[in-house]
XYZ file of C-alpha atoms in Angstrom:
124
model
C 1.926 -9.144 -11.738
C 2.899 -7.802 -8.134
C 3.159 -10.109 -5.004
C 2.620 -8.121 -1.884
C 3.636 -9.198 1.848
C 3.342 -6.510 4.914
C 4.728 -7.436 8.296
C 5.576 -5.187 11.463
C 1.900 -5.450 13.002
C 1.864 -6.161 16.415
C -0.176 -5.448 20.415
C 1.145 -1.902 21.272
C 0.001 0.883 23.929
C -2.269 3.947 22.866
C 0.391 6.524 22.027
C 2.992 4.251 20.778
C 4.681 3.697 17.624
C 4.644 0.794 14.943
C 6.121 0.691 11.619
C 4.651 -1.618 8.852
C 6.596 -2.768 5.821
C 5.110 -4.125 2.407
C 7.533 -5.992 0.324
C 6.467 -6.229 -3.398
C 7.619 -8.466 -6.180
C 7.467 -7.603 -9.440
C 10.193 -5.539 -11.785
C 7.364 -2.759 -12.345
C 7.008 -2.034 -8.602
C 8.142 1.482 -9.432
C 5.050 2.002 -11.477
C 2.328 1.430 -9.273
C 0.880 3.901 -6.595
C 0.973 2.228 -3.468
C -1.615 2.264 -0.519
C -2.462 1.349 3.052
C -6.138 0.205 3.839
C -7.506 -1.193 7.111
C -10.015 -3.264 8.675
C -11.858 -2.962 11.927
C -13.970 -5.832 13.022
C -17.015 -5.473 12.049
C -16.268 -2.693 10.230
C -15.862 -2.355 6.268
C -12.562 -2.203 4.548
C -11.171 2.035 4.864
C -8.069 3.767 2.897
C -5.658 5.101 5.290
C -3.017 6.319 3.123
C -1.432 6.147 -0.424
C 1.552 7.311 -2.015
C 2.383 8.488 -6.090
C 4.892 5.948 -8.296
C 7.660 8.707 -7.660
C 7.055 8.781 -4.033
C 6.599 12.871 -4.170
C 2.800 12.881 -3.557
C 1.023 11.595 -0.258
C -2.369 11.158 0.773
C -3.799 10.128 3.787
C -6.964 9.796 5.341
C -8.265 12.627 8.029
C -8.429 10.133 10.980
C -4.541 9.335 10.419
C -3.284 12.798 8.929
C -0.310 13.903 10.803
C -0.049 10.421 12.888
C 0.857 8.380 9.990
C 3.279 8.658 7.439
C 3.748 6.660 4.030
C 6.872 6.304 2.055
C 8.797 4.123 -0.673
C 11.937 3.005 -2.108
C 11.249 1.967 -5.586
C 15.126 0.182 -5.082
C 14.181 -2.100 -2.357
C 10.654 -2.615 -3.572
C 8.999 -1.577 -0.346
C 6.385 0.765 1.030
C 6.145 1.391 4.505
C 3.710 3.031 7.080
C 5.114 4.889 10.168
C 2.392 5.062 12.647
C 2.494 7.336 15.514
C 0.297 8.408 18.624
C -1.669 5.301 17.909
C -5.220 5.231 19.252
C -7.616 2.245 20.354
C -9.651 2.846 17.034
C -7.014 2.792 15.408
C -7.239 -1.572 15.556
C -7.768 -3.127 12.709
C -6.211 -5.740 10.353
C -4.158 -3.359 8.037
C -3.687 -3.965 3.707
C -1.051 -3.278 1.464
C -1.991 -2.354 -2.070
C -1.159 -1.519 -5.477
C -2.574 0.043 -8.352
C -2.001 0.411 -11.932
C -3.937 3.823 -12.030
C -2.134 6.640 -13.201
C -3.381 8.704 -10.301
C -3.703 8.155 -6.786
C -7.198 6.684 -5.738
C -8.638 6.223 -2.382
C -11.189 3.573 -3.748
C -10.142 -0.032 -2.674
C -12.185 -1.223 -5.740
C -9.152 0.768 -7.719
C -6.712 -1.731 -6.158
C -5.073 -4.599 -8.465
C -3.152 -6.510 -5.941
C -3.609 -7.353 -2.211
C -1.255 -8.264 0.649
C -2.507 -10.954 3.033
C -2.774 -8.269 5.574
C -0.968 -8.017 9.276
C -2.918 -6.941 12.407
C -2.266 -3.988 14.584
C -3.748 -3.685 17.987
C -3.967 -0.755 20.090
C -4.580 -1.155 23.602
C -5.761 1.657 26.138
């Protein structure tokens, strides 16, 4: 069983910076890939990025590649998501997940455990 909470969302300008944090539970944290997901209203649920057990292999979706970064530390528990240039479009309320797959998955209906989610909006 893994409890997820994310916090850091927040009102920022297009072009800023914000940096969400996930905190999981669980003494097995290190064995679950990891991924970000957002919601737009309106919109359906997306994958933004995701992140391998050992932290060594990174995905991300095209609209965020090279504006977002994921990482971990299996020590603390945590997986964060450093997001950069941020864009109007770019609102949405955004997910922390985790999955017992033994590969990284971009399908939110691969996801075993949800955070509560924290909103992020972008003004212009």
């Amino acid at each position: 069983q893994v409890q997820l909470v994310e916090s850091g969302g927040g009102l920022v300008q297009a072009g800023g910076s914000l940096r969400l944090s996930c905190a999981a539970s669980g003494r097995t944290f290190s064995r679950y890939v990891m991924g970000w997901f957002r919601q737009a209203p309106g919109k359906e649920r997306e994958f933004v990025a995701a992140i391998r057990w050992s932290g060594g292999s990174t995905y991300y979706a095209d609209s965020v590649k090279g504006r977002f970064t994921i990482s971990r530390d299996n020590a603390k528990n945590t997986v964060a998501l450093q997001m950069d240039s941020l864009r109007p479009e770019d609102t949405a309320v955004y997910y922390c997940a985790a999955t017992r797959s033994a590969i990284v998955t971009t399908n939110e209906y691969d996801y075993d455990y949800w955070g509560q989610g924290t909103q992020v909006t972008v003004s212009s």
